[in-house]
Amino acid sequence: MNEDLVERAESDPQRPRYHFTAPGGWLNDPNGLGQWQGTYHLFYQYNPHAAVHGRIHWGHATSQDLVTWNDEPVALVPSDDGPDRDGCWSGVLVDDQGTPTLVYSGNRDGRQLPCVATGSADLRTWVTDPGNPVIDHPPPGLDVTGFRDHCVWRESGHWRQLVGSGVTGVGGTALLYDSDDLREWRLVGTLLVGDTNERDRTDDYWTGDMWECVDLFRPPSLEPGGPASDVLVLSACDDVSLHHALYLTGTYAGDHFDPVALERLDLGGSCFYAPQSFTDEGGRRVMFGWLQEERPEASSVAAGWAGALSVPREVTLGVDGALWQAPVREVASLRSEPVVGAVGVLDQGRRIALGSGVAVDVELVVRLEPGAVVEVAVRATPDDEERTVIRLARGTADDAGQVRLELDRSRSTLDPAVEALERQGLVPVGLDGSVALRVLVDHSALEVFANGRALASRTYPTRDDALGVQLVLTSGSAVLDSATTWVMRDIWSGPRTLWPSVDG
Ligand code: DQQ
């Protein structure tokens, strides 16, 4: 049955070929990201039995270059009767004086508690700690909405840990703990508490009832001498929905986080969720997020797979005090066959062809006058029946320092069951109105980067000829300074291996 799952998954035309996917079955959050003696390790929430969120294992893959991966044996399997009997939920990898160690959430009877596992030197085999769970209840006296997911680091000779949580009726939170040995933990307190009542649940900035997958780090500056700030990433949810990933800039000091600004991490809404980041051996902060499916569950089940990861994103702090995100430079190593578009002053309504493909990387720079609107269409059929449109609309007067980035999926697919919500958000522009746009199209996965802001989404065109990439000025004046499209290579060099092999 499992081999069949891989076969079905690999033959699905919607399956991304240069975004990370599980060999078959279900994938959600990236976990345990790190670089260990040169090798990149990626673990992920994984159900090898079916393309649904079930008894979650930890899948594992390794890479030398962050973009091409090898499937490794499953790292964590739910135990027969332990605290992770019903699933090994999200967590992190840390180096405990040379011993690779996972801190994750054991799921049992609908509750999650922190657990630990130690690994062999090659990180291929893992043993769960007999003392699990290492924290056996959420803080007494605190009515929590949840207690799971971990961010663990060394500080002043101790371990520190954040556990994602929320205070019922108050807001999401991150609980701060302290330890000498990763096994005995002392509660320090709440790092900070959000306000669930401050905004409407439909608001793009709503911080939720519960913070999942909290991630605290200090990003490098985009430019030498740029501002410094700590960043707390959180994935806001309630008991019905996974909403979106947000981040706070501010200062972590004295057991608290003093926030300065709250920002959206990705303008694609719930598509980019549960991100995790790590510092690689070169000092870069690299982030992966889960790209959720946006087609009906029955379609994923039939296809034998669900869930992809974003490309690895390098995150830095810009001079505007916000996170700047860009695909790591290694993504460009997958490029082949460039198509260079004609540049110059754009005529309104004249379409410029920028190549074609189901897996392409489009990079362009366009200068928009105030009021100008430029559209880039991808996965476009020759007759326009299917097309996904990325729109850049520069404001006028007081708003001229911003461009509205919109993703219009109203004609992305002829399949009426697929989500077609519009996505949008603001992107900063300089005085010359220039936008550096990068569009990564990979079958059903789509990631857009515009002046450091990111927007991830999913599109499921049905027609084989939904391949076109085009640019058009629909309003005002603009100049196209450069435009190149590359076809992208597949990141898998051999057949996928489904671990573990299970019958039935
Ligand atoms: N996914 C995991 C949880 C986490 C959630 C379960 C976020 O640990 O809170 O698969 O997507």
PDB file of C-alpha atoms in Angstrom, residues 186-329:
ATOM      1  CA  ARG A 186      11.918  25.370  36.049  1.00  0.00           C
ATOM      2  CA  LEU A 187       9.150  27.746  34.960  1.00  0.00           C
ATOM      3  CA  VAL A 188      10.423  31.305  34.639  1.00  0.00           C
ATOM      4  CA  GLY A 189       7.083  32.810  33.529  1.00  0.00           C
ATOM      5  CA  THR A 190       5.338  34.166  30.458  1.00  0.00           C
ATOM      6  CA  LEU A 191       7.655  35.799  27.937  1.00  0.00           C
ATOM      7  CA  LEU A 192       4.750  38.030  26.921  1.00  0.00           C
ATOM      8  CA  VAL A 193       1.013  37.579  26.480  1.00  0.00           C
ATOM      9  CA  GLY A 194      -0.999  38.635  23.415  1.00  0.00           C
ATOM     10  CA  ASP A 195      -4.483  40.086  23.402  1.00  0.00           C
ATOM     11  CA  THR A 196      -7.042  37.852  21.746  1.00  0.00           C
ATOM     12  CA  ASN A 197      -9.717  40.541  22.066  1.00  0.00           C
ATOM     13  CA  GLU A 198      -7.711  43.347  20.546  1.00  0.00           C
ATOM     14  CA  ARG A 199      -8.595  42.573  16.953  1.00  0.00           C
ATOM     15  CA  ASP A 200     -11.224  40.741  15.007  1.00  0.00           C
ATOM     16  CA  ARG A 201     -10.553  37.083  14.260  1.00  0.00           C
ATOM     17  CA  THR A 202     -10.618  37.862  10.541  1.00  0.00           C
ATOM     18  CA  ASP A 203      -7.946  40.554  10.908  1.00  0.00           C
ATOM     19  CA  ASP A 204      -4.609  39.801   9.248  1.00  0.00           C
ATOM     20  CA  TYR A 205      -2.886  40.825  12.486  1.00  0.00           C
ATOM     21  CA  TRP A 206      -5.034  38.846  14.965  1.00  0.00           C
ATOM     22  CA  THR A 207      -2.617  37.164  17.398  1.00  0.00           C
ATOM     23  CA  GLY A 208      -4.961  34.299  18.227  1.00  0.00           C
ATOM     24  CA  ASP A 209      -5.980  32.252  21.255  1.00  0.00           C
ATOM     25  CA  MET A 210      -2.866  30.121  21.033  1.00  0.00           C
ATOM     26  CA  TRP A 211       0.679  30.610  19.752  1.00  0.00           C
ATOM     27  CA  GLU A 212       2.062  27.571  17.957  1.00  0.00           C
ATOM     28  CA  CYS A 213       5.657  27.014  16.887  1.00  0.00           C
ATOM     29  CA  VAL A 214       7.154  30.044  18.664  1.00  0.00           C
ATOM     30  CA  ASP A 215      10.638  30.909  17.391  1.00  0.00           C
ATOM     31  CA  LEU A 216      12.857  33.536  19.079  1.00  0.00           C
ATOM     32  CA  PHE A 217      16.021  34.721  17.345  1.00  0.00           C
ATOM     33  CA  ARG A 218      18.147  37.730  16.471  1.00  0.00           C
ATOM     34  CA  PRO A 219      18.387  38.050  12.669  1.00  0.00           C
ATOM     35  CA  PRO A 220      21.519  39.410  10.999  1.00  0.00           C
ATOM     36  CA  SER A 221      21.196  42.882   9.464  1.00  0.00           C
ATOM     37  CA  LEU A 222      20.465  43.127   5.767  1.00  0.00           C
ATOM     38  CA  GLU A 223      23.015  45.901   5.429  1.00  0.00           C
ATOM     39  CA  PRO A 224      26.193  46.416   7.453  1.00  0.00           C
ATOM     40  CA  GLY A 225      25.520  48.776  10.348  1.00  0.00           C
ATOM     41  CA  GLY A 226      21.737  48.260  10.053  1.00  0.00           C
ATOM     42  CA  PRO A 227      19.435  48.195  13.078  1.00  0.00           C
ATOM     43  CA  ALA A 228      19.406  45.275  15.531  1.00  0.00           C
ATOM     44  CA  SER A 229      16.325  43.661  17.019  1.00  0.00           C
ATOM     45  CA  ASP A 230      15.115  40.392  18.460  1.00  0.00           C
ATOM     46  CA  VAL A 231      12.294  38.663  16.646  1.00  0.00           C
ATOM     47  CA  LEU A 232       9.575  36.394  18.010  1.00  0.00           C
ATOM     48  CA  VAL A 233       7.731  34.398  15.360  1.00  0.00           C
ATOM     49  CA  LEU A 234       4.389  32.839  16.267  1.00  0.00           C
ATOM     50  CA  SER A 235       1.705  30.936  14.425  1.00  0.00           C
ATOM     51  CA  ALA A 236      -1.674  32.212  15.619  1.00  0.00           C
ATOM     52  CA  CYS A 237      -4.566  29.776  15.878  1.00  0.00           C
ATOM     53  CA  ASP A 238      -7.817  29.154  17.695  1.00  0.00           C
ATOM     54  CA  ASP A 239      -9.553  25.838  18.296  1.00  0.00           C
ATOM     55  CA  VAL A 240     -11.102  25.945  14.825  1.00  0.00           C
ATOM     56  CA  SER A 241      -8.469  27.288  12.447  1.00  0.00           C
ATOM     57  CA  LEU A 242      -4.797  27.826  11.832  1.00  0.00           C
ATOM     58  CA  HIS A 243      -4.771  31.547  11.016  1.00  0.00           C
ATOM     59  CA  HIS A 244      -1.368  32.885   9.993  1.00  0.00           C
ATOM     60  CA  ALA A 245       2.249  33.384  11.019  1.00  0.00           C
ATOM     61  CA  LEU A 246       3.124  36.758  12.572  1.00  0.00           C
ATOM     62  CA  TYR A 247       6.236  38.200  14.162  1.00  0.00           C
ATOM     63  CA  LEU A 248       7.085  40.744  16.787  1.00  0.00           C
ATOM     64  CA  THR A 249      10.231  42.804  16.715  1.00  0.00           C
ATOM     65  CA  GLY A 250      11.516  44.053  20.052  1.00  0.00           C
ATOM     66  CA  THR A 251      13.934  43.212  22.821  1.00  0.00           C
ATOM     67  CA  TYR A 252      14.335  39.943  24.684  1.00  0.00           C
ATOM     68  CA  ALA A 253      15.944  40.756  28.029  1.00  0.00           C
ATOM     69  CA  GLY A 254      15.379  39.990  31.693  1.00  0.00           C
ATOM     70  CA  ASP A 255      13.027  37.048  31.030  1.00  0.00           C
ATOM     71  CA  HIS A 256      10.620  39.172  29.003  1.00  0.00           C
ATOM     72  CA  PHE A 257      10.107  40.322  25.454  1.00  0.00           C
ATOM     73  CA  ASP A 258       9.365  44.023  25.030  1.00  0.00           C
ATOM     74  CA  PRO A 259       7.613  44.335  21.675  1.00  0.00           C
ATOM     75  CA  VAL A 260       8.096  47.218  19.279  1.00  0.00           C
ATOM     76  CA  ALA A 261       6.094  46.174  16.213  1.00  0.00           C
ATOM     77  CA  LEU A 262       3.784  43.370  15.090  1.00  0.00           C
ATOM     78  CA  GLU A 263       4.110  42.300  11.452  1.00  0.00           C
ATOM     79  CA  ARG A 264       2.733  39.677   9.090  1.00  0.00           C
ATOM     80  CA  LEU A 265       5.412  37.138   8.260  1.00  0.00           C
ATOM     81  CA  ASP A 266       3.903  36.201   4.916  1.00  0.00           C
ATOM     82  CA  LEU A 267       1.136  37.908   2.969  1.00  0.00           C
ATOM     83  CA  GLY A 268      -0.385  34.594   1.840  1.00  0.00           C
ATOM     84  CA  GLY A 269      -2.508  34.157   4.983  1.00  0.00           C
ATOM     85  CA  SER A 270      -2.746  30.633   6.374  1.00  0.00           C
ATOM     86  CA  CYS A 271      -0.821  29.048   3.483  1.00  0.00           C
ATOM     87  CA  PHE A 272       2.610  29.701   5.053  1.00  0.00           C
ATOM     88  CA  TYR A 273       2.280  28.330   8.593  1.00  0.00           C
ATOM     89  CA  ALA A 274       4.340  26.957  11.489  1.00  0.00           C
ATOM     90  CA  PRO A 275       7.704  28.247  10.214  1.00  0.00           C
ATOM     91  CA  GLN A 276      10.931  27.384  11.991  1.00  0.00           C
ATOM     92  CA  SER A 277      14.384  28.904  11.505  1.00  0.00           C
ATOM     93  CA  PHE A 278      18.000  28.153  12.384  1.00  0.00           C
ATOM     94  CA  THR A 279      21.419  29.745  12.067  1.00  0.00           C
ATOM     95  CA  ASP A 280      23.603  27.822   9.650  1.00  0.00           C
ATOM     96  CA  GLU A 281      27.376  27.413   9.890  1.00  0.00           C
ATOM     97  CA  GLY A 282      27.810  30.454   7.667  1.00  0.00           C
ATOM     98  CA  GLY A 283      25.813  32.640  10.085  1.00  0.00           C
ATOM     99  CA  ARG A 284      22.715  32.946   7.936  1.00  0.00           C
ATOM    100  CA  ARG A 285      19.263  32.758   9.509  1.00  0.00           C
ATOM    101  CA  VAL A 286      17.346  30.284   7.343  1.00  0.00           C
ATOM    102  CA  MET A 287      13.597  29.693   7.623  1.00  0.00           C
ATOM    103  CA  PHE A 288      11.284  27.042   6.218  1.00  0.00           C
ATOM    104  CA  GLY A 289       7.497  27.177   6.510  1.00  0.00           C
ATOM    105  CA  TRP A 290       4.768  24.668   5.803  1.00  0.00           C
ATOM    106  CA  LEU A 291       2.834  25.423   2.589  1.00  0.00           C
ATOM    107  CA  GLN A 292      -0.595  24.042   3.390  1.00  0.00           C
ATOM    108  CA  GLU A 293      -2.777  22.530   0.721  1.00  0.00           C
ATOM    109  CA  GLU A 294      -5.562  24.764  -0.543  1.00  0.00           C
ATOM    110  CA  ARG A 295      -7.463  22.069  -2.399  1.00  0.00           C
ATOM    111  CA  PRO A 296     -10.069  19.783  -0.761  1.00  0.00           C
ATOM    112  CA  GLU A 297      -8.750  17.036   1.507  1.00  0.00           C
ATOM    113  CA  ALA A 298     -10.327  14.380  -0.739  1.00  0.00           C
ATOM    114  CA  SER A 299      -8.132  15.550  -3.641  1.00  0.00           C
ATOM    115  CA  SER A 300      -4.972  15.200  -1.521  1.00  0.00           C
ATOM    116  CA  VAL A 301      -6.023  11.790  -0.261  1.00  0.00           C
ATOM    117  CA  ALA A 302      -6.633  10.622  -3.826  1.00  0.00           C
ATOM    118  CA  ALA A 303      -3.270  12.070  -4.902  1.00  0.00           C
ATOM    119  CA  GLY A 304      -1.463  10.192  -2.094  1.00  0.00           C
ATOM    120  CA  TRP A 305       0.324  13.216  -0.626  1.00  0.00           C
ATOM    121  CA  ALA A 306      -0.345  16.535   1.110  1.00  0.00           C
ATOM    122  CA  GLY A 307       1.835  19.444   2.189  1.00  0.00           C
ATOM    123  CA  ALA A 308       5.020  21.050   0.911  1.00  0.00           C
ATOM    124  CA  LEU A 309       7.660  23.231   2.508  1.00  0.00           C
ATOM    125  CA  SER A 310       8.605  26.685   1.314  1.00  0.00           C
ATOM    126  CA  VAL A 311      12.005  27.051  -0.274  1.00  0.00           C
ATOM    127  CA  PRO A 312      14.554  27.912   2.410  1.00  0.00           C
ATOM    128  CA  ARG A 313      14.304  31.660   3.029  1.00  0.00           C
ATOM    129  CA  GLU A 314      17.199  33.774   4.261  1.00  0.00           C
ATOM    130  CA  VAL A 315      15.808  36.247   6.788  1.00  0.00           C
ATOM    131  CA  THR A 316      17.532  39.493   7.706  1.00  0.00           C
ATOM    132  CA  LEU A 317      16.507  42.696   9.417  1.00  0.00           C
ATOM    133  CA  GLY A 318      16.099  45.594   6.999  1.00  0.00           C
ATOM    134  CA  VAL A 319      16.796  49.271   7.641  1.00  0.00           C
ATOM    135  CA  ASP A 320      13.011  49.676   8.003  1.00  0.00           C
ATOM    136  CA  GLY A 321      13.195  47.470  11.120  1.00  0.00           C
ATOM    137  CA  ALA A 322      11.206  44.689   9.409  1.00  0.00           C
ATOM    138  CA  LEU A 323      12.239  41.196   8.316  1.00  0.00           C
ATOM    139  CA  TRP A 324      13.428  40.867   4.740  1.00  0.00           C
ATOM    140  CA  GLN A 325      13.006  37.461   3.177  1.00  0.00           C
ATOM    141  CA  ALA A 326      14.606  36.024   0.065  1.00  0.00           C
ATOM    142  CA  PRO A 327      15.185  32.497  -1.259  1.00  0.00           C
ATOM    143  CA  VAL A 328      18.665  31.345  -0.155  1.00  0.00           C
ATOM    144  CA  ARG A 329      21.209  31.857  -2.940  1.00  0.00           C
TER     145      ARG A 329
END
